PDB file of C-alpha atoms in Angstrom:
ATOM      1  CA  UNK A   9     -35.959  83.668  90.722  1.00  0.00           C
ATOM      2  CA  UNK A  10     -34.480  80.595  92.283  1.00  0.00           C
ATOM      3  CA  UNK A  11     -32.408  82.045  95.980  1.00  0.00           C
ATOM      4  CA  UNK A  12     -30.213  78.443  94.879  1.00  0.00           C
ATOM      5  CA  UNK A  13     -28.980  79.432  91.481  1.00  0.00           C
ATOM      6  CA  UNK A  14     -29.166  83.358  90.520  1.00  0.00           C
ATOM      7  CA  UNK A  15     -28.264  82.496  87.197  1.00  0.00           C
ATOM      8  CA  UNK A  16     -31.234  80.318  86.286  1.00  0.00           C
ATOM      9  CA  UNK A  17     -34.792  82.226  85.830  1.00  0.00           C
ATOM     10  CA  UNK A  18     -38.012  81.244  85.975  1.00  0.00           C
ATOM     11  CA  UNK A  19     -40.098  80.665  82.196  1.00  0.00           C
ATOM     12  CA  UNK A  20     -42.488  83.451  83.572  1.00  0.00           C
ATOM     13  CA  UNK A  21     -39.409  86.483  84.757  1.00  0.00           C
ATOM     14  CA  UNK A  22     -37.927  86.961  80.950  1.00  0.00           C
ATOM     15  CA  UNK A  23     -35.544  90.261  81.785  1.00  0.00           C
ATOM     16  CA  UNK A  24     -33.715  91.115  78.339  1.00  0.00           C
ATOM     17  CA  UNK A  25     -30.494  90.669  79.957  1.00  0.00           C
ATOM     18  CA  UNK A  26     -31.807  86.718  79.638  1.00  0.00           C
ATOM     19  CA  UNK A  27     -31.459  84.399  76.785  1.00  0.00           C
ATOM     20  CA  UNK A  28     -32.607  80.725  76.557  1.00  0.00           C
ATOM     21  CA  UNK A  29     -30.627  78.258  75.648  1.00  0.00           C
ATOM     22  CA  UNK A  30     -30.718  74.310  74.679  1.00  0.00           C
ATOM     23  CA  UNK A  31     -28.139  72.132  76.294  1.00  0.00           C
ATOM     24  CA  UNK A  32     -26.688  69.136  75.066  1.00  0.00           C
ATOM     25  CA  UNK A  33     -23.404  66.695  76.677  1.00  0.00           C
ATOM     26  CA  UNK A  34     -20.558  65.670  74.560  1.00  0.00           C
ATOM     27  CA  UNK A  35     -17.874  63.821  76.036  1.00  0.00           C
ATOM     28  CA  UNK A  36     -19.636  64.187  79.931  1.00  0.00           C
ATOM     29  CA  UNK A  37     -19.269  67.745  79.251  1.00  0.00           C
ATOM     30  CA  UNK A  38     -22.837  70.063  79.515  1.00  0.00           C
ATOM     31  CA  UNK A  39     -22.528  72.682  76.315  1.00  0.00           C
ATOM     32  CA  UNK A  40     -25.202  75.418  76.085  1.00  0.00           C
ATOM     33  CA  UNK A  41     -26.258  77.030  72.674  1.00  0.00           C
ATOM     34  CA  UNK A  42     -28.694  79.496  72.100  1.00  0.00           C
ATOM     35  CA  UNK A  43     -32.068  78.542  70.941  1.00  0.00           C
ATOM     36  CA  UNK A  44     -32.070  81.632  68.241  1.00  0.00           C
ATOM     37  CA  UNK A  45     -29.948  79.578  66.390  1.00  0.00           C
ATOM     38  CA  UNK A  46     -31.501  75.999  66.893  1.00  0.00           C
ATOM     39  CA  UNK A  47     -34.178  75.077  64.375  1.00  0.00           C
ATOM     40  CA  UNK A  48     -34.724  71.422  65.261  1.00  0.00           C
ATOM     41  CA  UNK A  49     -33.432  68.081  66.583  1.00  0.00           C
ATOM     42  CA  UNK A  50     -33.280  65.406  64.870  1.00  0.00           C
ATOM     43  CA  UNK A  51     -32.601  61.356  65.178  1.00  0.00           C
ATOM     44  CA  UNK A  52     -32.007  58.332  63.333  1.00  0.00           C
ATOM     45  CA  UNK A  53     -31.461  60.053  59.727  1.00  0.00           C
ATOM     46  CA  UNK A  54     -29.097  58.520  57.372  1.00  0.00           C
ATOM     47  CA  UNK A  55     -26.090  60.741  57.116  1.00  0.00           C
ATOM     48  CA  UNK A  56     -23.733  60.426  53.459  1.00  0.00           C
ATOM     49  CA  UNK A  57     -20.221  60.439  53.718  1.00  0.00           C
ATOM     50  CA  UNK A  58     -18.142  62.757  51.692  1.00  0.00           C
ATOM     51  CA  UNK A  59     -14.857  62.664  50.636  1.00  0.00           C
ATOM     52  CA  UNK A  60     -11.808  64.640  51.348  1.00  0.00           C
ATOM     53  CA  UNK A  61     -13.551  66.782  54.147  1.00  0.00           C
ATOM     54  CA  UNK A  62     -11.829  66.784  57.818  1.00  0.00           C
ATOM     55  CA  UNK A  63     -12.821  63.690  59.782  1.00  0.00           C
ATOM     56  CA  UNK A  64     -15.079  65.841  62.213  1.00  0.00           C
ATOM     57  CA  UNK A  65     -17.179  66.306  59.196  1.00  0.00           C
ATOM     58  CA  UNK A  66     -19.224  62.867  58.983  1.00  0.00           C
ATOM     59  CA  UNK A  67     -21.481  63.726  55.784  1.00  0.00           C
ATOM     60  CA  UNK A  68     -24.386  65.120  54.884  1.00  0.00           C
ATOM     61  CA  UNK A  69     -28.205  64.831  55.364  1.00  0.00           C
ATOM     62  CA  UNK A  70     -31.417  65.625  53.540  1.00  0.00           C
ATOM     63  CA  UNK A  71     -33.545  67.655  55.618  1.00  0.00           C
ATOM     64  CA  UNK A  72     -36.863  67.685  53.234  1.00  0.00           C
ATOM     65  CA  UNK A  73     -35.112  68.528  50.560  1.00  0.00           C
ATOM     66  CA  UNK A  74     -32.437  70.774  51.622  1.00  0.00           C
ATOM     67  CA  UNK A  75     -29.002  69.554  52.367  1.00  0.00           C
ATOM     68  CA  UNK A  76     -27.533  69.785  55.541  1.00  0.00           C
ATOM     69  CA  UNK A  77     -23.683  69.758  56.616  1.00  0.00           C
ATOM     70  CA  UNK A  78     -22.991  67.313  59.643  1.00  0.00           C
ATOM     71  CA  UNK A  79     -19.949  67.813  62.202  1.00  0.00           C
ATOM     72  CA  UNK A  80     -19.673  65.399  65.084  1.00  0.00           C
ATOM     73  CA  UNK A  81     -19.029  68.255  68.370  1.00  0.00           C
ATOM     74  CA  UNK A  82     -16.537  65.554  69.786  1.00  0.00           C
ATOM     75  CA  UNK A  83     -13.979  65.450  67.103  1.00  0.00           C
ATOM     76  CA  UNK A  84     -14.319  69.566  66.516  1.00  0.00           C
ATOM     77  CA  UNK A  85     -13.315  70.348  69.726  1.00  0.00           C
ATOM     78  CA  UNK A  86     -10.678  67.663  69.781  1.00  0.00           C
ATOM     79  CA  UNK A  87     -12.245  64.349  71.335  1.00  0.00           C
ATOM     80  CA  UNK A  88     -12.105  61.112  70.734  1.00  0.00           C
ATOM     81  CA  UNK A  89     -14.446  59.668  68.443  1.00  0.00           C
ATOM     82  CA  UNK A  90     -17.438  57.420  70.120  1.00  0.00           C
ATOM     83  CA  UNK A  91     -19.946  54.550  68.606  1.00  0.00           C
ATOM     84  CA  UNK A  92     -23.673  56.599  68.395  1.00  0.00           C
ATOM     85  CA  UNK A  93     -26.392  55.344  70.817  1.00  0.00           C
ATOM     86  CA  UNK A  94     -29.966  55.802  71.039  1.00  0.00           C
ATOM     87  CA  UNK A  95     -29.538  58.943  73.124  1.00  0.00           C
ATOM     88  CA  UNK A  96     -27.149  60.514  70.457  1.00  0.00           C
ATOM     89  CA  UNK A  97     -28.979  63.014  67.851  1.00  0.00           C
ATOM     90  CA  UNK A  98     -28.361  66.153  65.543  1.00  0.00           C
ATOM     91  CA  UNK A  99     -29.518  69.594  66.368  1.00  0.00           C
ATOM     92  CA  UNK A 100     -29.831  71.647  63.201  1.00  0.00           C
ATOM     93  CA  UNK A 101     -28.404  74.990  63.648  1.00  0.00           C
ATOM     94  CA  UNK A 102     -28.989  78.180  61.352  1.00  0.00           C
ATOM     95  CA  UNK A 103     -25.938  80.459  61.380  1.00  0.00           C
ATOM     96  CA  UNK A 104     -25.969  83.432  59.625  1.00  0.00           C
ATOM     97  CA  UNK A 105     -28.315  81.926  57.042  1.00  0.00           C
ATOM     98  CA  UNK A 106     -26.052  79.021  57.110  1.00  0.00           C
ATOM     99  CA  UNK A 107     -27.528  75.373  58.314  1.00  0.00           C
ATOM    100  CA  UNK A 108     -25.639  73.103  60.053  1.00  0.00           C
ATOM    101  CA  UNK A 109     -26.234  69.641  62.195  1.00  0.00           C
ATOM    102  CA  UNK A 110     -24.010  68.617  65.264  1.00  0.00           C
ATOM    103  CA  UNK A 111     -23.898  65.861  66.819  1.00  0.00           C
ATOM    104  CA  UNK A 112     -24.380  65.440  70.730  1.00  0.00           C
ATOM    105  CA  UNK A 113     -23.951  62.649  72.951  1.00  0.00           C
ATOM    106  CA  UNK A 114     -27.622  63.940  74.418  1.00  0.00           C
ATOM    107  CA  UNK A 115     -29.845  66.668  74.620  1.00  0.00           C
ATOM    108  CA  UNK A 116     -30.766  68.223  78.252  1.00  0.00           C
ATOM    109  CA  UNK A 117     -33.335  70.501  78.537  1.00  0.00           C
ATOM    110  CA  UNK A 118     -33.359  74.450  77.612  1.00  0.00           C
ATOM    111  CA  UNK A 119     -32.861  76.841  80.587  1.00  0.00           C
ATOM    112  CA  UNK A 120     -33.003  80.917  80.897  1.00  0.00           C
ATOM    113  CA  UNK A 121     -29.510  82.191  81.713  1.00  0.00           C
ATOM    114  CA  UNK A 122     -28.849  85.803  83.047  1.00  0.00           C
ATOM    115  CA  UNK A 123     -25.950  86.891  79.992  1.00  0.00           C
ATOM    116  CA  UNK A 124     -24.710  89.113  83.103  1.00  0.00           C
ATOM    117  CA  UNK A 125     -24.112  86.076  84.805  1.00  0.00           C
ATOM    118  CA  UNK A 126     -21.680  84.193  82.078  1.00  0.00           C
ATOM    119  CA  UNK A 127     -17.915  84.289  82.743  1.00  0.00           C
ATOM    120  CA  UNK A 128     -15.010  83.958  80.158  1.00  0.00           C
ATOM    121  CA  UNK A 129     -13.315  80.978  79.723  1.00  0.00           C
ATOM    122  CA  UNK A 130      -9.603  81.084  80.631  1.00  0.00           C
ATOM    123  CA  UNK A 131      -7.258  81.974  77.927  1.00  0.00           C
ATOM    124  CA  UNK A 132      -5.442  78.738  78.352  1.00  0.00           C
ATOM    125  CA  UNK A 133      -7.782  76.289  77.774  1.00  0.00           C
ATOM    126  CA  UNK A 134      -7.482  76.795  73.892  1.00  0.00           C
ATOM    127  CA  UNK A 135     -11.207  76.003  73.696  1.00  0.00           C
ATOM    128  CA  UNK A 136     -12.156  78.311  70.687  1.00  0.00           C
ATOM    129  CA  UNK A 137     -15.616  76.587  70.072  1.00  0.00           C
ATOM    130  CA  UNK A 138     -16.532  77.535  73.644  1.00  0.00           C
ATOM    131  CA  UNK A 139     -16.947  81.293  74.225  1.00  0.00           C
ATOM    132  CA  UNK A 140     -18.088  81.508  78.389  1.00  0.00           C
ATOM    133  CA  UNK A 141     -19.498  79.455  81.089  1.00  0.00           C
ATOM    134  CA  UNK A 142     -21.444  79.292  84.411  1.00  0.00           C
ATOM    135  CA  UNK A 143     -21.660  77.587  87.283  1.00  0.00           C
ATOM    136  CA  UNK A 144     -24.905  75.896  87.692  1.00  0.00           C
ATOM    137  CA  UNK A 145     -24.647  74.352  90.843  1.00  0.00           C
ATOM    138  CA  UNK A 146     -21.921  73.496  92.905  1.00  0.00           C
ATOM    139  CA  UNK A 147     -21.127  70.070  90.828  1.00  0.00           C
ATOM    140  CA  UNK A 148     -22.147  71.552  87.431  1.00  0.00           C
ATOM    141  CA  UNK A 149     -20.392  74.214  84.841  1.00  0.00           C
ATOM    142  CA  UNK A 150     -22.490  74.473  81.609  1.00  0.00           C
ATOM    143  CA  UNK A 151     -19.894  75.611  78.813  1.00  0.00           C
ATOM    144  CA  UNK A 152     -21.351  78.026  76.092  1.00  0.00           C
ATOM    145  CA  UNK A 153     -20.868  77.263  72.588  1.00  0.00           C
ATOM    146  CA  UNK A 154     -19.476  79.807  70.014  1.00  0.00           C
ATOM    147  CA  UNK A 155     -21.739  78.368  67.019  1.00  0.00           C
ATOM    148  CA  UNK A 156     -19.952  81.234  64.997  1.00  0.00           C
ATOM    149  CA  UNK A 157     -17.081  79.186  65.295  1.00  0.00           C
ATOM    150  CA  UNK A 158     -18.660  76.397  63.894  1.00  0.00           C
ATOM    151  CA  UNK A 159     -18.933  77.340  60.539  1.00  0.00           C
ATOM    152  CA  UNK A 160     -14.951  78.297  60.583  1.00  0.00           C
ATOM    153  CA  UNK A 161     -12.809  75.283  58.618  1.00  0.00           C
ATOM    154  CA  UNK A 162      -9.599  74.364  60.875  1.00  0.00           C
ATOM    155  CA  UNK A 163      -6.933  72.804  58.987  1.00  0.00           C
TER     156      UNK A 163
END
């Protein structure tokens, strides 16, 4: 384990207090969610639009023949809306047998993260899609995603 950053572990030191996660940035923001619920990433696919559906829901895909819910992470949690670049792509989540695709500004990398480690986040910041964070360095917070949450409609 790194003597810099505690809350990082090695590939090779897996204690069960750890769990691995992906992370992604939306709106300069570094988001973590947990690779039990990622099943793949995904660029450059044709999304169709749907009618009367909140405007953080851009459409649908089809993923090989199954069809696949898209939410753009920036409008859920409230952001403004942003032209897609090359960088920008859709991890599929599976939530309690549920699959969804969000879309990220980017994806990072996946990291091991002591769950002993995670704080809350403060009751004021009315950020219900985010459920704790940690400091990874002393420039760097990386928010953890309640994908629960993501399957919840707000109207």
């Amino acid at each position: 384990m790194s003597t810099e950053n505690t809350a990082i572990d090695s590939i090779t030191d897996f204690p069960a207090s750890t769990e691995r996660f992906l992370t992604f940035m939306s709106d300069g923001l570094t988001i973590g969610v947990s690779t039990n619920y990622v099943t793949e990433i995904i660029t450059n696919h044709a999304i169709t639009m749907i009618p009367l559906v909140p405007d953080y829901v851009k459409g649908i895909i089809n993923l090989r023949g199954q069809i696949i819910p898209i939410i753009d992470i920036r409008l859920r949690m409230g952001k403004a809306s942003i032209d897609y670049t090359n960088t920008t792509c859709i991890i599929v989540l599976n939530i309690n047998d549920t699959n969804l695709g969000i879309i990220v500004d980017s994806v990072q990398q996946v990291i091991d993260i002591d769950k002993a480690q995670i704080s809350p986040v403060p009751t004021e910041s009315h950020q219900e899609l985010i459920n704790g964070m940690i400091s990874l360095n002393e420039h760097s917070v990386l928010l953890f995603l309640d994908q629960e949450q993501l399957t919840e409609p707000v109207f």
